[in-house]
Amino acid sequence: MTVNEKPSILQPPAQPISVTEASALVAGHAANVLANPPAEIAACELARASGRVLALPVRADRDQPPFDRALRDGFAVRAKDLLANLHLRVTGQLRAGQAWPSSRAALAEFEAVEIMTGAPLPPGADAVLMIEHVRFLQEAETNGQSAARILPQTGRTLSPGENVVRRGMEARQGEVLLQAGRRLRASEIALAAACGRASLDVFPQVRVAILATGDELVEQTTSRAEILPHQIYDSNSYALTALVQRAGGLPFRQNAAPDQKEALSASIQRGLAAAPLLLLTGGVSMGKYDLVEEVLDSLGAEFFFTGVKMQPGKPVVFGRLPASGERTARYFFGLPGNPVSAMVTFRVFVEPLLSSLAGEQNWQPDVALAKLGGNLRVKAGLTRFLPAFLETNGSDPTATPVRTQGSGDLAANARANCYVIVPEDCDGLEEGQTVRVLLT
Ligand code: AMP
Ligand code: MG
C-alpha cells in the first residue's frame, strides 16, 4: 500500500476524552474479543504454565480432601468421650501416608489414636485433640499390653469435626475448580497439581508487535563514542517488551522507525503482519513530524480515541485496522513517546485488551489503596499518574511521591514502585489522605 502524501482528516477529531471513557472504550473491545476466545488450544506442562491462560476447565479428580484429614498433630478421638473428663487409652498411631489397617475395628469408647497432620482419621473418630491440649499419664499395663494414657486438659472439650477437614469439604469429585479463562499463577497451578494434572490446556500466547518511532532514536549497538549529542537510545521498545512479557504476551520488537512516512509505513506493516496487536511509541503528539496517525489512517485504520485527559499519556491513540484476506483485524495503540507515558498508558489501556486477546476473563488492574505520604498540588482537568514509592513499614501502606522532572524522567520512574492516581476533577491531595495507586 502506498502512503498518502497529504494529511488526511482523522476520525474522530482529536478531542481528548476522560480516562474513564477511554477505559470503557477499551473494555468494550476487550469484551467483544472475549466473546470469541482463541480457537487454538495446546497442552502445556504444569512447570511451564505460569502466566498462561487456561483454555479448558480443571475439575476435581476426586473428592478433596479424598479422606477425612487431620488438621493438627494430636489424638484422634470421639468428641463425646471428652465430656467424661476421664483418661483415654492410646491404642495406635497414624501418620500422613498411612492407612487404617482393614483388620482393625473402629475406635471404641475412651480410645484414642495418636495422629499426625495430614493423616486420615480412623473410623469411629470424629475430632482431633491437639497435642498441646493433652496431659500424659503413665504407661499402663492392660491385659498384658502396654498403652499410653492421656488426659485432656481440664475442661477441654471438642465438637465433632474439630481439627478435621471432612472428605469432600473442599471440593466434590467432578466439580469445576478452575474455569477456562483463568490466568495461571501459583494458586491455580497448585490446585491443578493437587488434582493430579501434569499438563493443562492453554490458549496460545498473544504476539505483540512493538515499534518505537523517532529520528532521534538509536539502538544500543551504537556505542557511547558513536552516539551524537542530539540522539538518544530507544528505551520504550524495551520497556514494552518487558511489559508484554509480564502480561503473558510474546513481544515482536523491531528496531525504531524514523519519522519518515515510507519507512514508518513499512515497519508498521511488518508489525501488522506479525501480530494481532501493534504497539507504537512516539509520533502521536501534535508535532509536525508526528506521522503515526497519518500513516495508520492511510492504511485504513479506524480510530476509537486520539487523546485522553491524562498526564502522563495525553496523546495516546487506540484503533483498529480491518481484517483483510487471511488476516484478522489488527488492534493498535499509538503510545506517547515519553517513556513514563508509554509505560503508564500500557498499564491502563493496553493490558486489558491484551488480556482479552489472550482469552483471560476477569482481568483486574493492579490498583490498591494507600495513605499519601506528602501533599500533591496539580491543575485539575487531567487524571494524573504520579510516580511514588509505596512502603508498608508495619503501618498502613504509604505512597510517597517521588521527585521527578516529568514523563521523560526514567531515573525517577525507577525510584518509584507505583503511581498515585489523582482524579481528573481534583487539584490536589493532602498528606495522610487515602489514595488509589497503580502498582508498577
Ligand atoms: P514524541 O511522542 O515522539 O513527541 O516523543 C516525546 C518524547 O519522548 C521526546 O522527548 C522523545 O525523544 C522521547 N522518546 C520518544 N520515543 C522514545 C523512545 N523509544 N525511547 C526513549 N525516548 C523516546
Ligand atoms: Mg517523536
XYZ file of C-alpha atoms and ligand atoms in Angstrom:
464
model
C 0.000 0.000 0.000
C 1.260 3.491 -0.731
C 1.177 6.285 1.759
C -0.940 9.358 1.204
C 1.153 12.444 0.927
C -1.450 14.908 2.088
C -2.549 14.778 5.686
C -5.975 13.231 5.945
C -8.786 14.170 8.247
C -8.785 11.916 11.263
C -11.958 10.401 12.661
C -12.982 11.250 15.317
C -11.409 14.719 15.781
C -8.550 14.854 18.250
C -10.711 15.783 21.209
C -9.268 14.171 24.333
C -11.713 12.076 26.348
C -11.554 11.136 30.020
C -9.649 8.097 31.313
C -12.991 6.602 32.330
C -14.420 6.992 28.822
C -11.244 5.698 27.193
C -11.132 2.709 29.564
C -14.771 1.976 28.753
C -13.990 2.011 25.028
C -11.104 -0.400 25.541
C -13.273 -2.561 27.813
C -15.952 -2.711 25.108
C -13.458 -4.029 22.589
C -11.985 -6.368 25.188
C -15.452 -7.815 25.805
C -16.014 -8.326 22.058
C -12.678 -10.043 21.764
C -13.505 -12.277 24.740
C -16.785 -13.332 23.169
C -14.670 -15.298 20.664
C -11.859 -16.855 22.648
C -8.859 -18.168 20.702
C -9.744 -21.324 18.757
C -6.344 -22.906 19.165
C -5.707 -24.892 22.351
C -2.452 -26.587 23.333
C -1.288 -28.739 26.217
C 1.261 -27.097 28.470
C 3.349 -28.865 31.102
C 2.491 -27.712 34.585
C 6.026 -26.489 35.247
C 5.780 -24.152 32.239
C 2.221 -23.000 32.730
C 2.849 -19.931 34.901
C 1.354 -16.847 33.249
C -0.557 -18.815 30.603
C -4.341 -18.700 30.277
C -6.418 -21.808 30.895
C -8.466 -22.862 27.844
C -10.437 -25.787 29.306
C -11.716 -26.089 32.867
C -9.994 -28.098 35.570
C -12.266 -30.421 37.557
C -11.669 -32.163 40.850
C -10.396 -35.657 40.040
C -11.919 -36.961 43.299
C -13.327 -35.536 46.494
C -10.958 -33.063 48.129
C -9.732 -33.954 50.593
C -10.135 -37.565 49.500
C -10.436 -38.724 53.139
C -11.278 -37.131 56.491
C -7.977 -35.374 57.088
C -6.384 -34.481 60.427
C -5.589 -30.771 60.548
C -3.332 -30.964 63.611
C -0.872 -33.218 65.355
C -2.557 -34.839 68.347
C -5.020 -37.611 69.032
C -7.946 -38.854 67.001
C -10.826 -39.196 69.454
C -14.577 -39.452 69.775
C -15.527 -35.913 70.768
C -18.207 -37.064 73.170
C -15.622 -39.084 75.197
C -14.058 -35.838 76.366
C -17.206 -34.858 78.263
C -16.490 -37.614 80.818
C -13.217 -35.960 81.794
C -11.550 -39.365 82.028
C -8.296 -40.594 80.604
C -8.190 -42.140 77.117
C -6.205 -45.209 76.080
C -3.853 -44.608 73.161
C -4.001 -47.732 71.047
C -2.035 -46.811 67.955
C -0.548 -44.205 65.691
C -1.401 -42.862 62.225
C 0.825 -40.594 60.211
C 0.301 -38.963 56.821
C 0.578 -41.628 54.173
C -0.611 -44.450 56.443
C -3.941 -46.180 56.082
C -6.014 -47.544 58.961
C -5.494 -51.336 58.851
C -8.585 -53.063 57.482
C -8.218 -55.671 60.251
C -8.797 -53.030 62.927
C -12.198 -52.146 64.279
C -13.473 -48.579 64.608
C -12.403 -46.549 67.648
C -14.076 -47.808 70.801
C -15.219 -45.768 73.798
C -12.357 -43.916 75.533
C -9.929 -44.992 72.852
C -7.569 -42.550 71.124
C -5.094 -42.897 68.277
C -2.059 -40.698 68.016
C -2.376 -38.838 64.699
C -0.231 -36.500 62.629
C -1.345 -33.639 60.405
C -2.428 -34.948 57.009
C -3.256 -38.469 58.197
C -6.698 -39.992 57.585
C -8.963 -40.011 60.611
C -9.555 -43.603 61.799
C -13.109 -44.913 61.631
C -15.118 -44.062 64.728
C -13.070 -40.936 65.472
C -14.669 -37.575 64.739
C -12.203 -34.997 66.048
C -8.544 -34.372 66.789
C -7.410 -33.337 70.234
C -4.341 -31.154 69.733
C -1.134 -32.409 71.300
C -0.880 -29.059 73.118
C -4.154 -29.784 74.925
C -3.168 -33.111 76.433
C -1.565 -34.279 79.666
C 0.219 -37.611 79.556
C -0.346 -40.241 82.167
C 1.975 -43.128 82.987
C 2.183 -46.126 80.708
C -0.428 -48.560 81.908
C -0.454 -52.314 81.742
C -3.816 -53.589 80.492
C -4.319 -57.252 79.731
C -0.577 -57.679 79.405
C -0.403 -54.911 76.696
C 1.101 -51.545 77.486
C -0.793 -48.490 76.287
C -0.130 -44.816 76.905
C -2.891 -42.927 78.601
C -3.724 -39.317 78.041
C -5.921 -36.901 79.864
C -7.325 -33.876 78.072
C -6.590 -30.592 79.859
C -9.205 -29.913 82.492
C -12.400 -28.664 80.937
C -11.100 -29.177 77.405
C -13.902 -30.324 75.113
C -14.145 -30.796 71.355
C -17.008 -30.550 68.926
C -17.354 -33.296 66.348
C -15.351 -32.303 63.288
C -12.918 -30.107 65.175
C -9.406 -30.069 63.693
C -10.600 -32.267 60.861
C -11.437 -31.497 57.234
C -14.128 -33.931 56.194
C -13.831 -35.706 52.880
C -15.188 -33.576 50.039
C -15.425 -30.375 52.109
C -13.008 -28.516 49.823
C -14.412 -29.891 46.575
C -16.598 -32.671 45.235
C -15.350 -35.041 42.556
C -16.126 -33.602 39.109
C -16.687 -30.066 40.390
C -15.158 -27.309 38.233
C -12.323 -25.810 40.244
C -10.808 -23.568 37.578
C -12.853 -22.078 34.770
C -11.477 -21.547 31.286
C -10.071 -18.033 31.042
C -8.173 -18.135 34.321
C -4.665 -16.718 34.244
C -2.461 -19.418 35.741
C -0.435 -18.324 38.738
C 0.896 -20.319 41.678
C -2.539 -20.820 43.283
C -4.144 -22.184 40.116
C -1.153 -24.370 39.293
C -1.066 -25.795 42.833
C -4.747 -26.673 42.594
C -4.283 -28.393 39.234
C -1.296 -30.302 40.593
C -3.379 -31.394 43.594
C -5.868 -32.840 41.124
C -3.144 -34.923 39.547
C -2.776 -32.848 36.408
C 0.635 -32.996 34.733
C -0.353 -30.573 31.993
C -3.059 -28.012 31.326
C -4.914 -26.922 28.207
C -3.961 -23.343 27.465
C -4.563 -20.685 24.841
C -1.642 -19.586 22.677
C 0.354 -16.596 23.870
C -0.558 -13.403 22.045
C 2.071 -11.924 19.782
C 2.507 -8.206 20.220
C 4.405 -6.134 17.670
C 6.408 -3.283 19.184
C 7.697 -0.335 17.203
C 9.312 2.785 18.590
C 9.383 5.776 16.267
C 11.543 8.879 16.208
C 14.511 10.249 14.254
C 16.421 10.771 17.498
C 16.403 7.083 18.441
C 19.392 4.798 18.132
C 19.963 1.168 19.034
C 22.085 0.123 21.997
C 24.609 -1.281 19.496
C 25.587 2.346 18.875
C 28.499 2.901 21.238
C 28.972 5.854 23.562
C 31.690 7.094 21.214
C 29.317 6.960 18.259
C 26.090 8.343 19.708
C 25.625 12.019 18.864
C 24.560 14.551 21.488
C 21.088 15.007 19.981
C 20.462 11.265 19.757
C 19.027 9.053 22.482
C 18.806 5.330 22.969
C 15.387 3.833 22.327
C 14.163 2.660 25.726
C 10.437 2.381 25.010
C 10.633 -0.734 22.896
C 12.442 -2.489 25.741
C 10.056 -1.230 28.407
C 7.172 -2.502 26.292
C 8.926 -5.802 25.635
C 9.194 -6.317 29.399
C 5.588 -5.256 29.998
C 4.289 -7.554 27.250
C 6.278 -10.464 28.656
C 4.981 -9.824 32.141
C 1.430 -9.713 30.812
C 1.961 -13.136 29.244
C 2.398 -11.980 25.615
C 5.114 -12.699 23.082
C 6.838 -9.475 22.018
C 7.952 -8.956 18.448
C 10.285 -5.989 18.690
C 11.594 -4.140 15.669
C 14.308 -1.526 15.509
C 12.978 2.012 15.804
C 11.470 3.607 12.710
C 12.386 7.144 11.621
C 9.867 9.999 11.365
C 9.514 9.411 7.672
C 6.316 8.133 6.089
C 7.547 5.388 3.766
C 9.913 3.820 6.283
C 7.340 4.144 9.060
C 4.674 2.557 6.907
C 6.949 -0.364 6.030
C 7.753 -1.045 9.699
C 4.104 -0.700 10.712
C 3.095 -3.189 8.035
C 5.774 -5.634 9.157
C 4.359 -5.379 12.677
C 0.785 -5.838 11.496
C 1.771 -8.904 9.506
C 3.354 -10.439 12.608
C 0.817 -9.820 15.346
C -2.847 -9.078 16.112
C -1.785 -6.179 18.330
C 0.657 -3.432 17.418
C 2.166 -1.016 19.913
C 3.790 2.109 18.584
C 5.504 4.754 20.622
C 6.200 8.353 19.701
C 4.911 10.390 16.813
C 1.366 10.720 18.120
C 1.566 14.250 19.509
C 0.616 17.370 17.557
C 4.136 17.977 16.212
C 4.902 18.405 12.552
C 6.792 15.111 12.408
C 4.269 13.104 14.368
C 3.231 10.893 11.495
C 1.968 7.746 13.151
C -1.741 8.540 12.896
C -1.386 9.751 9.342
C 0.321 6.546 8.256
C -2.201 4.363 10.091
C -5.005 6.373 8.527
C -3.582 5.818 5.077
C -3.627 2.078 5.808
C -7.361 2.254 6.507
C -7.366 2.472 10.298
C -10.385 3.416 12.374
C -9.605 5.409 15.489
C -11.501 4.855 18.734
C -9.758 7.631 20.592
C -6.956 10.028 19.803
C -6.118 11.628 23.100
C -7.056 11.136 26.739
C -7.295 13.718 29.514
C -4.450 12.209 31.479
C -0.923 13.022 32.484
C 1.306 11.354 31.575
C -0.171 9.847 28.435
C -2.361 12.538 26.865
C -1.613 11.849 23.154
C -2.425 8.107 23.427
C -4.253 6.667 20.407
C -6.321 3.488 20.125
C -7.669 1.985 16.936
C -8.016 -0.954 14.641
C -7.264 -1.976 11.101
C -9.951 -4.071 9.463
C -9.451 -7.723 8.596
C -8.168 -8.221 5.086
C -7.877 -11.522 3.246
C -6.462 -14.163 5.585
C -5.558 -11.571 8.169
C -7.791 -10.882 11.161
C -8.438 -7.325 12.337
C -5.443 -5.694 13.989
C -5.695 -3.542 17.075
C -3.104 -0.873 17.625
C -2.134 1.636 20.272
C -0.099 4.709 19.467
C 1.536 5.340 22.825
C 3.247 8.626 23.602
C 6.999 8.784 23.111
C 7.753 9.949 26.614
C 8.962 6.803 28.351
C 6.861 7.114 31.511
C 3.794 7.963 29.430
C 4.327 4.866 27.315
C 4.527 2.648 30.398
C 1.523 4.181 32.158
C -0.679 4.004 29.067
C 0.360 0.391 28.556
C -0.774 -0.471 32.089
C -4.026 1.454 31.800
C -5.169 0.662 28.251
C -3.044 -1.997 26.575
C -3.057 -4.576 29.348
C -6.829 -5.093 29.483
C -7.046 -5.587 25.721
C -4.002 -7.840 25.653
C -5.505 -9.998 28.416
C -8.689 -10.376 26.411
C -6.804 -11.325 23.269
C -5.126 -13.976 25.425
C -8.564 -15.254 26.477
C -8.283 -14.096 30.085
C -11.600 -13.487 31.844
C -11.935 -11.025 34.689
C -8.678 -9.169 34.276
C -8.263 -6.599 37.040
C -5.812 -3.702 37.229
C -3.151 -3.715 39.966
C -4.777 -0.932 41.926
C -4.544 -0.603 45.705
C -5.357 1.932 48.387
C -2.641 3.712 50.316
C -2.111 6.732 52.519
C -0.481 9.631 50.724
C 2.990 10.380 52.127
C 3.086 14.058 51.095
C 0.964 16.862 49.701
C 0.286 16.938 45.962
C -0.718 20.058 44.053
C -1.868 19.721 40.441
C -4.056 21.538 37.967
C -7.463 19.918 37.658
C -8.627 18.623 34.283
C -6.354 15.615 33.779
C -6.206 12.292 35.584
C -2.667 12.116 36.923
C -0.485 9.099 37.470
C 2.325 10.398 39.629
C 5.325 8.222 40.457
C 5.548 7.339 44.146
C 7.189 4.865 46.459
C 4.817 2.598 48.336
C 6.053 1.172 51.617
C 4.401 -0.677 54.443
C 6.807 -0.488 57.395
C 4.338 -2.319 59.597
C 1.828 0.536 59.362
C -0.720 1.407 56.703
C 0.778 1.304 53.209
C 2.026 4.807 52.434
C 2.751 6.135 48.947
C 5.268 8.962 48.971
C 5.567 10.934 45.727
C 8.967 10.757 44.067
C 10.551 13.987 42.856
C 10.506 13.871 39.052
C 11.438 16.015 36.066
C 8.365 14.800 34.206
C 7.290 11.960 31.981
C 10.724 11.586 30.427
C 12.411 11.049 33.804
C 13.251 7.360 33.752
C 15.536 7.671 36.796
C 12.682 8.980 38.945
C 10.357 6.379 37.462
C 12.783 3.652 38.517
C 12.790 5.027 42.082
C 9.024 4.634 42.167
C 7.067 1.401 42.591
C 3.598 2.795 41.966
C 1.708 5.755 40.527
C -0.615 7.781 42.712
C -3.842 8.304 40.781
C -5.154 11.842 41.079
C -8.734 12.065 39.754
C -9.445 14.391 36.831
C -11.517 16.906 38.798
C -9.043 17.125 41.664
C -6.470 19.905 42.117
C -4.606 18.406 44.994
C -4.348 15.723 47.613
C -3.289 16.103 51.225
C -0.753 14.064 53.128
C -2.437 11.240 55.028
C -5.389 11.080 52.653
C -6.351 7.662 51.270
C -5.488 7.498 47.590
C -5.617 4.911 44.841
C -2.300 3.732 43.458
C -1.459 1.763 40.335
C 1.310 -0.676 41.204
C 4.153 -0.801 38.693
P 7.098 12.124 20.797
O 5.892 11.466 21.396
O 7.578 11.432 19.568
O 6.871 13.585 20.599
O 8.251 11.991 21.868
C 8.149 12.584 23.147
C 9.457 12.467 23.893
O 9.756 11.107 24.117
C 10.634 13.031 23.148
O 11.493 13.640 24.087
C 11.292 11.817 22.559
O 12.653 11.993 22.315
C 11.040 10.776 23.632
N 11.004 9.438 23.061
C 10.255 9.074 22.018
N 10.426 7.772 21.741
C 11.301 7.293 22.646
C 11.875 6.005 22.871
N 11.569 4.981 22.108
N 12.754 5.878 23.867
C 13.062 6.945 24.643
N 12.546 8.161 24.490
C 11.678 8.359 23.496
Mg 8.914 11.865 18.084
